[in-house]
Short mmCIF file of C-alpha atoms and ligand atoms in Angstrom, two decimals:
data_model
loop_
_atom_site.label_atom_id
_atom_site.label_comp_id
_atom_site.label_asym_id
_atom_site.label_seq_id
_atom_site.Cartn_x
_atom_site.Cartn_y
_atom_site.Cartn_z
CA MET A 305 20.60 -28.28 -33.75
CA ASN A 306 22.39 -31.38 -34.96
CA ILE A 307 24.90 -32.91 -32.57
CA LEU A 308 27.74 -35.40 -33.00
CA LEU A 309 28.91 -37.46 -30.01
CA LEU A 310 32.16 -39.43 -30.28
CA GLY A 311 32.60 -42.75 -28.46
CA SER A 312 30.95 -46.11 -27.89
CA GLY A 313 30.85 -46.92 -24.18
CA GLY A 314 28.45 -46.64 -21.27
CA ARG A 315 29.63 -43.07 -20.83
CA GLU A 316 28.51 -42.22 -24.33
CA HIS A 317 25.16 -43.95 -23.89
CA ALA A 318 24.61 -41.74 -20.82
CA PHE A 319 25.58 -38.62 -22.80
CA ALA A 320 23.34 -39.67 -25.71
CA ARG A 321 20.34 -40.24 -23.44
CA ALA A 322 20.75 -36.85 -21.73
CA MET A 323 21.42 -34.85 -24.89
CA ALA A 324 18.60 -36.46 -26.90
CA ALA A 325 16.22 -35.32 -24.14
CA SER A 326 17.12 -31.66 -24.73
CA LYS A 327 14.71 -29.38 -26.58
CA HIS A 328 17.74 -28.09 -28.51
CA CYS A 329 18.57 -31.48 -30.02
CA THR A 330 17.19 -31.93 -33.54
CA GLN A 331 19.25 -34.94 -34.57
CA LEU A 332 21.91 -36.76 -32.57
CA PHE A 333 24.61 -38.82 -34.26
CA ILE A 334 26.89 -41.14 -32.30
CA ALA A 335 30.18 -42.31 -33.78
CA PRO A 336 30.48 -45.23 -33.57
CA GLY A 337 27.95 -45.75 -30.72
CA ASN A 338 26.55 -49.08 -29.53
CA ALA A 339 23.21 -50.93 -29.42
CA GLY A 340 22.02 -48.63 -26.61
CA THR A 341 22.78 -45.30 -28.26
CA LEU A 342 20.51 -46.34 -31.16
CA ALA A 343 17.54 -45.51 -28.94
CA HIS A 344 18.61 -41.86 -28.85
CA GLY A 345 20.06 -41.15 -32.26
CA LYS A 346 21.77 -42.52 -35.31
CA ASN A 347 25.00 -44.49 -35.07
CA VAL A 348 27.56 -43.65 -37.73
CA ALA A 349 30.59 -45.70 -38.68
CA LEU A 350 33.27 -43.04 -38.19
CA ALA A 351 36.59 -43.82 -36.51
CA ILE A 352 37.06 -41.49 -33.51
CA ASN A 353 40.59 -40.53 -34.56
CA ASP A 354 39.83 -39.92 -38.24
CA PHE A 355 39.52 -36.12 -37.94
CA GLU A 356 39.21 -35.58 -41.66
CA ALA A 357 36.23 -37.92 -41.98
CA ILE A 358 34.67 -36.44 -38.82
CA GLY A 359 35.08 -32.91 -40.19
CA GLN A 360 33.49 -33.87 -43.51
CA PHE A 361 30.61 -35.55 -41.72
CA CYS A 362 30.03 -32.41 -39.63
CA LEU A 363 29.78 -30.27 -42.77
CA ALA A 364 27.55 -32.75 -44.59
CA GLU A 365 25.14 -33.08 -41.65
CA ASN A 366 25.22 -29.47 -40.52
CA ILE A 367 26.55 -30.36 -37.07
CA ALA A 368 26.58 -27.44 -34.61
CA LEU A 369 27.99 -29.23 -31.55
CA VAL A 370 30.58 -31.99 -31.17
CA VAL A 371 30.99 -33.71 -27.79
CA VAL A 372 34.10 -35.86 -27.44
CA GLY A 373 33.70 -38.78 -25.01
CA PRO A 374 37.10 -40.54 -24.87
CA GLU A 375 40.58 -39.06 -24.32
CA GLU A 376 42.36 -40.30 -27.42
CA PRO A 377 40.99 -37.86 -30.00
CA LEU A 378 41.62 -35.02 -27.53
CA VAL A 379 45.23 -36.02 -26.89
CA LYS A 380 45.66 -36.35 -30.67
CA GLY A 381 44.34 -32.81 -31.16
CA ILE A 382 40.78 -32.95 -32.48
CA ARG A 383 40.09 -29.44 -31.11
CA ASN A 384 43.18 -28.07 -32.85
CA TYR A 385 42.06 -29.72 -36.09
CA PHE A 386 38.64 -28.03 -35.90
CA GLU A 387 40.06 -24.64 -34.85
CA GLN A 388 42.58 -24.63 -37.69
CA SER A 389 39.93 -25.20 -40.35
CA ASN A 390 38.00 -22.21 -41.66
CA GLU A 391 35.04 -24.45 -42.42
CA LEU A 392 34.96 -26.15 -39.03
CA LYS A 393 36.04 -23.51 -36.55
CA HIS A 394 32.50 -22.21 -36.00
CA ILE A 395 31.38 -25.61 -34.69
CA ALA A 396 31.11 -25.77 -30.88
CA LEU A 397 33.31 -28.56 -29.54
CA VAL A 398 33.50 -29.90 -25.99
CA GLY A 399 36.98 -31.12 -25.08
CA PRO A 400 40.34 -29.40 -24.52
CA ASP A 401 42.99 -28.77 -27.14
CA GLN A 402 46.11 -30.90 -27.43
CA THR A 403 48.01 -28.92 -24.81
CA GLY A 404 45.12 -29.01 -22.32
CA ALA A 405 44.70 -32.74 -22.95
CA GLN A 406 48.26 -33.22 -21.65
CA MET A 407 46.58 -33.14 -18.23
CA GLU A 408 45.83 -36.78 -19.04
CA GLY A 409 48.14 -37.45 -21.99
CA SER A 410 51.36 -36.95 -20.04
CA LYS A 411 51.70 -37.84 -16.36
CA ASP A 412 54.99 -35.90 -16.26
CA TRP A 413 53.31 -32.80 -17.69
CA SER A 414 50.49 -32.99 -15.15
CA LYS A 415 52.90 -33.54 -12.22
CA GLN A 416 54.94 -30.51 -13.29
CA PHE A 417 51.73 -28.52 -13.59
CA MET A 418 50.64 -29.52 -10.07
CA GLN A 419 54.02 -28.70 -8.63
CA LYS A 420 54.13 -25.32 -10.34
CA TYR A 421 50.67 -24.33 -9.11
CA LYS A 422 51.11 -25.86 -5.62
CA ILE A 423 48.31 -28.39 -6.05
CA PRO A 424 48.64 -31.16 -3.43
CA THR A 425 49.91 -34.41 -5.00
CA ALA A 426 52.37 -37.22 -4.22
CA ALA A 427 56.13 -36.48 -4.38
CA TYR A 428 57.61 -37.70 -7.67
CA ALA A 429 60.47 -37.79 -10.15
CA THR A 430 60.51 -38.58 -13.88
CA PHE A 431 62.98 -40.83 -15.70
CA THR A 432 63.79 -41.91 -19.27
CA ALA A 433 66.47 -44.10 -20.90
CA HIS A 434 68.92 -41.22 -20.40
CA ASN A 435 68.79 -41.38 -16.63
CA LEU A 436 67.53 -44.90 -15.89
CA ALA A 437 70.38 -45.49 -13.42
CA GLU A 438 69.21 -42.48 -11.42
CA GLY A 439 65.68 -43.88 -11.51
CA LEU A 440 66.90 -47.15 -10.00
CA ALA A 441 68.75 -45.19 -7.29
CA TYR A 442 65.61 -43.09 -6.68
CA ILE A 443 63.66 -46.28 -5.94
CA ASP A 444 66.38 -47.39 -3.49
CA GLN A 445 65.97 -44.31 -1.35
CA MET A 446 62.12 -44.41 -1.30
CA GLN A 447 60.20 -45.33 1.82
CA GLY A 448 57.52 -48.02 1.38
CA THR A 449 55.38 -48.80 -1.65
CA VAL A 450 56.50 -47.54 -5.06
CA VAL A 451 54.12 -46.27 -7.75
CA LEU A 452 55.35 -46.44 -11.38
CA LYS A 453 53.35 -44.63 -14.06
CA ALA A 454 53.87 -44.75 -17.80
CA ASP A 455 53.95 -41.12 -18.92
CA GLY A 456 51.66 -41.54 -21.93
CA LEU A 457 48.23 -43.07 -22.57
CA ALA A 458 48.28 -46.80 -21.85
CA ALA A 459 44.58 -47.70 -21.96
CA GLY A 460 44.32 -47.67 -18.16
CA LYS A 461 47.09 -50.23 -17.74
CA GLY A 462 50.15 -48.03 -17.26
CA VAL A 463 50.21 -47.78 -13.45
CA LEU A 464 52.06 -50.33 -11.30
CA ILE A 465 51.92 -50.34 -7.49
CA ILE A 466 54.77 -52.39 -6.06
CA ASP A 467 55.68 -53.26 -2.49
CA ASP A 468 59.29 -54.43 -2.87
CA LYS A 469 62.07 -52.36 -4.31
CA GLU A 470 63.77 -55.10 -6.35
CA THR A 471 60.55 -55.81 -8.28
CA ALA A 472 60.00 -52.07 -8.72
CA LYS A 473 63.48 -51.73 -10.23
CA THR A 474 62.93 -54.66 -12.58
CA GLU A 475 59.60 -53.16 -13.68
CA LEU A 476 61.10 -49.70 -14.17
CA SER A 477 63.71 -51.20 -16.49
CA ALA A 478 61.03 -53.17 -18.36
CA MET A 479 58.93 -50.04 -18.82
CA ILE A 480 61.78 -47.86 -20.05
CA SER A 481 64.17 -50.26 -21.79
CA GLU A 482 61.73 -52.87 -23.12
CA LEU A 483 58.83 -50.43 -23.62
CA LYS A 484 56.48 -52.65 -21.61
CA PHE A 485 53.60 -50.24 -22.35
CA GLY A 486 54.87 -49.23 -25.77
CA SER A 487 56.14 -45.72 -26.33
CA ALA A 488 53.87 -44.59 -23.44
CA SER A 489 56.48 -45.96 -21.02
CA SER A 490 59.62 -44.54 -22.61
CA LYS A 491 59.18 -41.95 -19.85
CA VAL A 492 58.10 -43.03 -16.35
CA VAL A 493 56.88 -41.06 -13.36
CA ILE A 494 57.87 -42.63 -10.04
CA GLU A 495 55.82 -41.42 -7.12
CA GLU A 496 55.15 -42.10 -3.47
CA PHE A 497 52.17 -44.23 -2.53
CA LEU A 498 49.24 -42.35 -1.04
CA GLU A 499 47.22 -44.13 1.62
CA GLY A 500 43.57 -43.08 1.81
CA ILE A 501 40.15 -43.43 0.19
CA GLU A 502 39.75 -42.59 -3.50
CA LEU A 503 37.03 -40.53 -5.06
CA SER A 504 36.56 -38.41 -8.17
CA VAL A 505 35.43 -34.87 -8.66
CA PHE A 506 34.24 -33.58 -12.03
CA VAL A 507 34.57 -30.03 -13.25
CA LEU A 508 33.25 -28.33 -16.38
CA SER A 509 35.58 -25.57 -17.57
CA ASP A 510 34.80 -23.05 -20.33
CA GLY A 511 38.28 -21.52 -20.49
CA ASN A 512 37.33 -18.82 -18.06
CA GLY A 513 35.25 -20.15 -15.20
CA TYR A 514 34.03 -23.52 -14.03
CA LYS A 515 31.12 -25.49 -12.60
CA LEU A 516 31.45 -28.36 -10.15
CA LEU A 517 29.51 -31.50 -11.04
CA PRO A 518 28.52 -34.26 -8.59
CA SER A 519 31.36 -36.32 -7.10
CA ALA A 520 31.53 -40.09 -7.58
CA LYS A 521 33.38 -43.15 -6.37
CA ASP A 522 34.42 -45.84 -8.77
CA TYR A 523 35.25 -49.50 -7.94
CA LYS A 524 38.23 -50.39 -10.10
CA ARG A 525 39.17 -53.91 -9.03
CA ILE A 526 37.60 -56.94 -10.71
CA GLY A 527 37.01 -58.87 -7.48
CA GLU A 528 34.70 -58.34 -4.52
CA GLY A 529 36.37 -56.68 -1.54
CA ASP A 530 38.49 -54.63 -3.97
CA THR A 531 40.73 -57.54 -4.94
CA GLY A 532 42.32 -58.72 -8.18
CA LEU A 533 43.21 -56.86 -11.34
CA ASN A 534 42.40 -53.26 -12.14
CA THR A 535 39.61 -52.72 -14.65
CA GLY A 536 38.10 -49.64 -16.29
CA GLY A 537 35.58 -49.64 -13.44
CA MET A 538 33.08 -52.20 -12.14
CA GLY A 539 30.54 -49.81 -10.67
CA ALA A 540 30.15 -46.37 -9.16
CA VAL A 541 28.15 -44.38 -6.64
CA SER A 542 27.23 -40.69 -6.41
CA PRO A 543 27.26 -38.71 -4.18
CA VAL A 544 30.21 -39.91 -2.09
CA PRO A 545 29.10 -39.75 1.57
CA PHE A 546 32.53 -38.79 2.97
CA ALA A 547 32.87 -35.99 0.42
CA ASP A 548 30.88 -33.68 2.65
CA GLU A 549 30.65 -29.91 2.42
CA SER A 550 33.86 -29.22 4.32
CA PHE A 551 35.90 -31.77 2.31
CA LEU A 552 34.53 -30.45 -0.99
CA ALA A 553 35.32 -26.89 0.10
CA LYS A 554 38.96 -27.98 0.51
CA VAL A 555 38.88 -29.67 -2.91
CA GLU A 556 37.56 -26.51 -4.48
CA SER A 557 40.00 -24.07 -2.84
CA GLN A 558 43.13 -26.24 -2.81
CA ILE A 559 42.67 -28.08 -6.12
CA VAL A 560 39.91 -26.86 -8.47
CA VAL A 561 40.62 -23.13 -8.28
CA PRO A 562 44.43 -23.46 -8.66
CA THR A 563 43.89 -25.92 -11.53
CA ILE A 564 41.62 -23.52 -13.42
CA GLU A 565 43.90 -20.56 -12.67
CA GLY A 566 47.00 -22.59 -13.59
CA LEU A 567 45.52 -23.56 -16.96
CA LYS A 568 44.77 -19.92 -17.67
CA ALA A 569 48.27 -18.87 -16.60
CA GLU A 570 49.68 -21.45 -19.04
CA GLY A 571 47.64 -19.82 -21.81
CA ILE A 572 45.41 -22.89 -22.18
CA VAL A 573 41.77 -22.10 -22.98
CA TYR A 574 40.39 -25.31 -21.52
CA LYS A 575 36.88 -26.06 -22.77
CA GLY A 576 35.72 -29.39 -21.50
CA PHE A 577 35.56 -31.77 -18.58
CA ILE A 578 38.30 -32.11 -15.98
CA PHE A 579 38.08 -35.40 -14.09
CA ILE A 580 40.12 -35.12 -10.92
CA GLY A 581 41.05 -38.43 -9.28
CA LEU A 582 41.60 -37.73 -5.59
CA MET A 583 42.81 -39.46 -2.47
CA ASN A 584 41.13 -38.42 0.77
CA ILE A 585 43.92 -38.62 3.32
CA LYS A 586 42.45 -38.12 6.77
CA GLY A 587 40.14 -35.41 5.47
CA ASN A 588 42.65 -33.74 3.15
CA PRO A 589 42.51 -34.14 -0.64
CA MET A 590 45.51 -34.93 -2.85
CA VAL A 591 45.42 -35.36 -6.62
CA ILE A 592 46.20 -38.84 -8.01
CA GLU A 593 45.55 -37.91 -11.61
CA TYR A 594 43.71 -35.67 -14.01
CA ASN A 595 41.72 -36.91 -16.98
CA CYS A 596 40.59 -34.65 -19.81
CA ARG A 597 37.16 -36.29 -20.16
CA MET A 598 34.41 -37.81 -18.03
CA GLY A 599 34.88 -41.17 -16.31
CA ASP A 600 33.28 -44.44 -17.24
CA PRO A 601 31.30 -45.74 -15.27
CA GLU A 602 31.24 -42.48 -13.24
CA THR A 603 29.27 -40.73 -16.01
CA GLU A 604 26.52 -43.32 -15.58
CA VAL A 605 25.89 -42.00 -12.05
CA VAL A 606 26.83 -38.33 -12.55
CA LEU A 607 24.74 -37.43 -15.63
CA PRO A 608 21.49 -39.02 -14.38
CA ARG A 609 21.77 -36.65 -11.36
CA ILE A 610 22.14 -33.52 -13.50
CA GLN A 611 18.74 -31.97 -14.07
CA SER A 612 19.91 -29.01 -16.16
CA ASP A 613 19.70 -29.27 -19.94
CA LEU A 614 22.93 -31.03 -20.95
CA VAL A 615 23.01 -29.54 -24.46
CA GLU A 616 22.81 -26.05 -22.94
CA LEU A 617 25.66 -26.92 -20.58
CA MET A 618 27.77 -28.32 -23.41
CA LEU A 619 27.18 -25.26 -25.60
CA ALA A 620 27.99 -22.89 -22.73
CA THR A 621 31.22 -24.85 -22.13
CA ALA A 622 32.27 -24.55 -25.76
CA GLN A 623 31.24 -20.90 -26.03
CA GLY A 624 32.64 -19.62 -22.74
CA ASN A 625 29.24 -18.86 -21.19
CA LEU A 626 29.21 -21.20 -18.21
CA HIS A 627 28.83 -18.25 -15.82
CA GLU A 628 25.29 -17.83 -17.17
CA MET A 629 24.36 -21.40 -16.31
CA GLU A 630 23.08 -23.13 -13.23
CA VAL A 631 23.83 -26.79 -12.71
CA LEU A 632 20.78 -28.30 -11.01
CA ILE A 633 21.54 -31.53 -9.17
CA ASP A 634 19.02 -34.23 -8.29
CA PRO A 635 19.41 -34.75 -4.51
CA ARG A 636 18.80 -38.47 -4.90
CA ALA A 637 21.64 -41.01 -4.82
CA ALA A 638 22.70 -42.88 -7.97
CA THR A 639 24.46 -46.22 -8.24
CA THR A 640 25.62 -48.25 -11.19
CA ILE A 641 26.74 -51.86 -11.45
CA MET A 642 28.70 -53.05 -14.48
CA LEU A 643 27.90 -56.40 -16.02
CA VAL A 644 31.09 -57.69 -17.62
CA SER A 645 32.21 -60.69 -19.65
CA GLU A 646 33.82 -63.43 -17.53
CA GLY A 647 37.59 -63.19 -18.02
CA TYR A 648 37.70 -59.39 -18.27
CA PRO A 649 40.07 -57.51 -17.87
CA GLY A 650 41.97 -60.43 -19.44
CA ASP A 651 40.68 -62.46 -22.38
CA TYR A 652 36.94 -62.95 -22.75
CA GLU A 653 34.42 -64.03 -25.34
CA LYS A 654 32.11 -61.65 -27.17
CA GLY A 655 28.92 -62.19 -29.16
CA LYS A 656 26.81 -63.59 -26.29
CA GLU A 657 23.10 -62.92 -26.67
CA ILE A 658 21.74 -60.61 -23.96
CA ARG A 659 18.23 -61.23 -22.62
CA GLY A 660 16.01 -59.38 -20.20
CA ILE A 661 16.91 -55.74 -20.85
CA ASP A 662 13.29 -54.88 -21.67
CA SER A 663 12.06 -56.39 -18.40
CA ILE A 664 13.93 -53.74 -16.37
CA THR A 665 11.63 -50.87 -15.47
CA ASP A 666 13.16 -49.38 -12.31
CA SER A 667 16.78 -48.93 -13.49
CA ILE A 668 18.40 -47.31 -16.50
CA VAL A 669 20.29 -49.90 -18.53
CA PHE A 670 23.27 -48.21 -20.16
CA HIS A 671 24.98 -50.21 -22.89
CA ALA A 672 28.78 -50.26 -22.61
CA GLY A 673 29.90 -52.99 -25.02
CA THR A 674 26.95 -54.21 -27.07
CA LYS A 675 26.02 -54.65 -30.70
CA LEU A 676 22.71 -55.05 -32.49
CA GLU A 677 22.69 -58.09 -34.78
CA ALA A 678 20.58 -58.66 -37.87
CA GLN A 679 17.46 -60.22 -36.32
CA GLY A 680 17.22 -57.60 -33.59
CA LYS A 681 19.38 -59.67 -31.24
CA ILE A 682 21.58 -57.66 -28.86
CA VAL A 683 24.94 -59.33 -28.20
CA SER A 684 27.93 -58.54 -25.99
CA ASN A 685 30.73 -56.75 -27.79
CA GLY A 686 33.27 -55.89 -25.10
CA GLY A 687 34.60 -56.65 -21.62
CA ARG A 688 32.25 -54.21 -19.98
CA VAL A 689 28.79 -54.94 -21.38
CA LEU A 690 26.02 -53.09 -19.51
CA ALA A 691 25.81 -50.61 -16.62
CA ILE A 692 22.70 -50.84 -14.44
CA THR A 693 21.99 -47.40 -12.95
CA SER A 694 19.42 -46.75 -10.24
CA LEU A 695 18.30 -43.60 -8.46
CA ALA A 696 16.79 -43.67 -4.96
CA ASN A 697 16.58 -41.69 -1.75
CA ASN A 698 19.84 -43.14 -0.48
CA LEU A 699 22.72 -45.29 -1.73
CA ALA A 700 21.54 -48.45 0.05
CA GLU A 701 18.15 -48.32 -1.69
CA ALA A 702 19.67 -47.54 -5.08
CA LEU A 703 22.19 -50.36 -4.69
CA ALA A 704 19.42 -52.84 -3.86
CA VAL A 705 17.65 -51.98 -7.12
CA SER A 706 20.84 -52.10 -9.23
CA ASN A 707 21.78 -55.46 -7.69
CA LYS A 708 18.31 -56.93 -8.25
CA ASN A 709 18.34 -55.89 -11.91
CA ALA A 710 21.98 -56.93 -12.47
CA ALA A 711 20.90 -60.44 -11.47
CA LYS A 712 17.87 -60.35 -13.81
CA ILE A 713 19.71 -59.64 -17.06
CA GLU A 714 21.12 -62.75 -18.70
CA PHE A 715 24.03 -63.52 -20.99
CA SER A 716 26.15 -66.61 -20.89
CA ASN A 717 29.44 -65.38 -19.43
CA LYS A 718 28.03 -62.61 -17.22
CA TYR A 719 29.96 -61.51 -14.13
CA PHE A 720 29.37 -58.57 -11.77
CA ARG A 721 30.50 -57.45 -8.35
CA ARG A 722 27.76 -57.82 -5.74
CA ASP A 723 29.52 -55.49 -3.31
CA ILE A 724 29.57 -52.15 -5.16
CA GLY A 725 29.14 -49.38 -2.58
CA TYR A 726 29.82 -51.79 0.30
CA GLU A 727 31.22 -49.04 2.58
CA PHE A 728 27.97 -47.13 2.31
CA ASN A 729 25.55 -50.03 2.37
CA ALA A 730 25.29 -50.72 6.10
P1 AMP B 2086 45.79 -43.71 -12.63
O1 AMP B 2086 45.93 -44.37 -13.97
O2 AMP B 2086 46.74 -42.59 -12.37
O3 AMP B 2086 44.35 -43.44 -12.31
O4 AMP B 2086 46.14 -44.82 -11.56
C1 AMP B 2086 45.38 -45.98 -11.46
C2 AMP B 2086 45.07 -46.27 -10.03
O5 AMP B 2086 46.30 -46.48 -9.32
C3 AMP B 2086 44.41 -45.12 -9.28
O6 AMP B 2086 43.04 -45.11 -9.47
C4 AMP B 2086 44.78 -45.45 -7.87
O7 AMP B 2086 43.96 -46.47 -7.35
C5 AMP B 2086 46.16 -46.01 -8.00
N1 AMP B 2086 47.17 -44.97 -7.76
C6 AMP B 2086 47.75 -44.16 -8.65
N2 AMP B 2086 48.65 -43.34 -8.07
C7 AMP B 2086 48.67 -43.66 -6.76
C8 AMP B 2086 49.40 -43.19 -5.64
N3 AMP B 2086 50.33 -42.23 -5.74
N4 AMP B 2086 49.13 -43.75 -4.44
C9 AMP B 2086 48.21 -44.73 -4.32
N5 AMP B 2086 47.50 -45.22 -5.33
C10 AMP B 2086 47.72 -44.71 -6.55
N1 LIG B 2087 36.57 -45.15 -14.33
C1 LIG B 2087 37.85 -44.57 -14.51
C2 LIG B 2087 38.05 -43.82 -15.75
O1 LIG B 2087 37.14 -43.55 -16.51
O2 LIG B 2087 39.19 -43.47 -16.02
#
């Protein structure tokens, strides 16, 4: 069958590599893709939010399966667009509808959902311009660190963690009154700060049942020792050693099952990935956030550990047949290290020639922000440039290989964290 994958990051390169390897894949198209996805299919210049053009492309190329990588088309309703069209509704699509995508698209919606279905999460309240004064008073009565979250999508920048109340109040006003994060912050969730270790659990839901995928831990800060600004993610490891059987059993019974049942009770037929960001608080899980898609760079360690045919899994997700599937997991550990452009997540330069990718034989080099230029030159085209994934018998061995190869690849403003997985690298 012909398949269309939407997106252009390391996550999508990992999806492209896995789907192209399936016996069911005749031709894979990636819109818009990057220099790495070219090895697995054809890149097409479609904008990910131009549903009309995407629909026309699907008809012209006889696409049977669409896999949506990023959240934006989902929050904007790409599934609804396909389902409402007589010509497109037969096409299998992986990703929730607009209501299901509110899990990520509205922090207030997802907090209400968690409260309603008794899913453990931080205490919170939501404020807008109508009750800003109450929001300021709410901060005054909080104990300790304050977490402010823009309700809507803010490209990963909408969360502020603030130690002193006066600053928190100033920031709340800036978010609501001055729209610091655009319309995304016209509504703000204020929540208590959770102290613990973060990890992520990934679930595939077909609207009826679910499958658990490998867990992963992402390293979000730009600097070594988890310091400095938040980024999209500087590296990841899978599995997460402290997410042992008993912890994951709690995650499943206290969080995954009530989430799936809650979605059904809301009348949402959720067909896609649920990325659950968790805090492990002394052995007990609490939800920090939901995302309606896979993580990046978590995908670059999760998918290489899935041995089952990914196209079969995607089709079963879209068609409600996940109960017939088995998700086979490679017992080996996977690590990935992101090579980024110096300056990221602030300003950085693009267009730097990348050398040495072909010399890497013992890692998978996923392209995150790259572009192929006329004379076959591959150049950087984003803040996050390449993700170097390695598989080995344990995390320490995999990290050694990823680190060695991260050092080998060259481009002029390259930066990477040398301490990814430090807690597990003793
Ligand atoms: P989010 O956009 O919700 O993933 O938040 C970004 C990051 O902020 C998370 O990955 C956490 O590191 C941190 N964070 C969010 N909410 C909380 C919370 N209630 N307590 C502690 N850290 C949080
Ligand atoms: N790595 C975090 C995310 O994809 O949201």
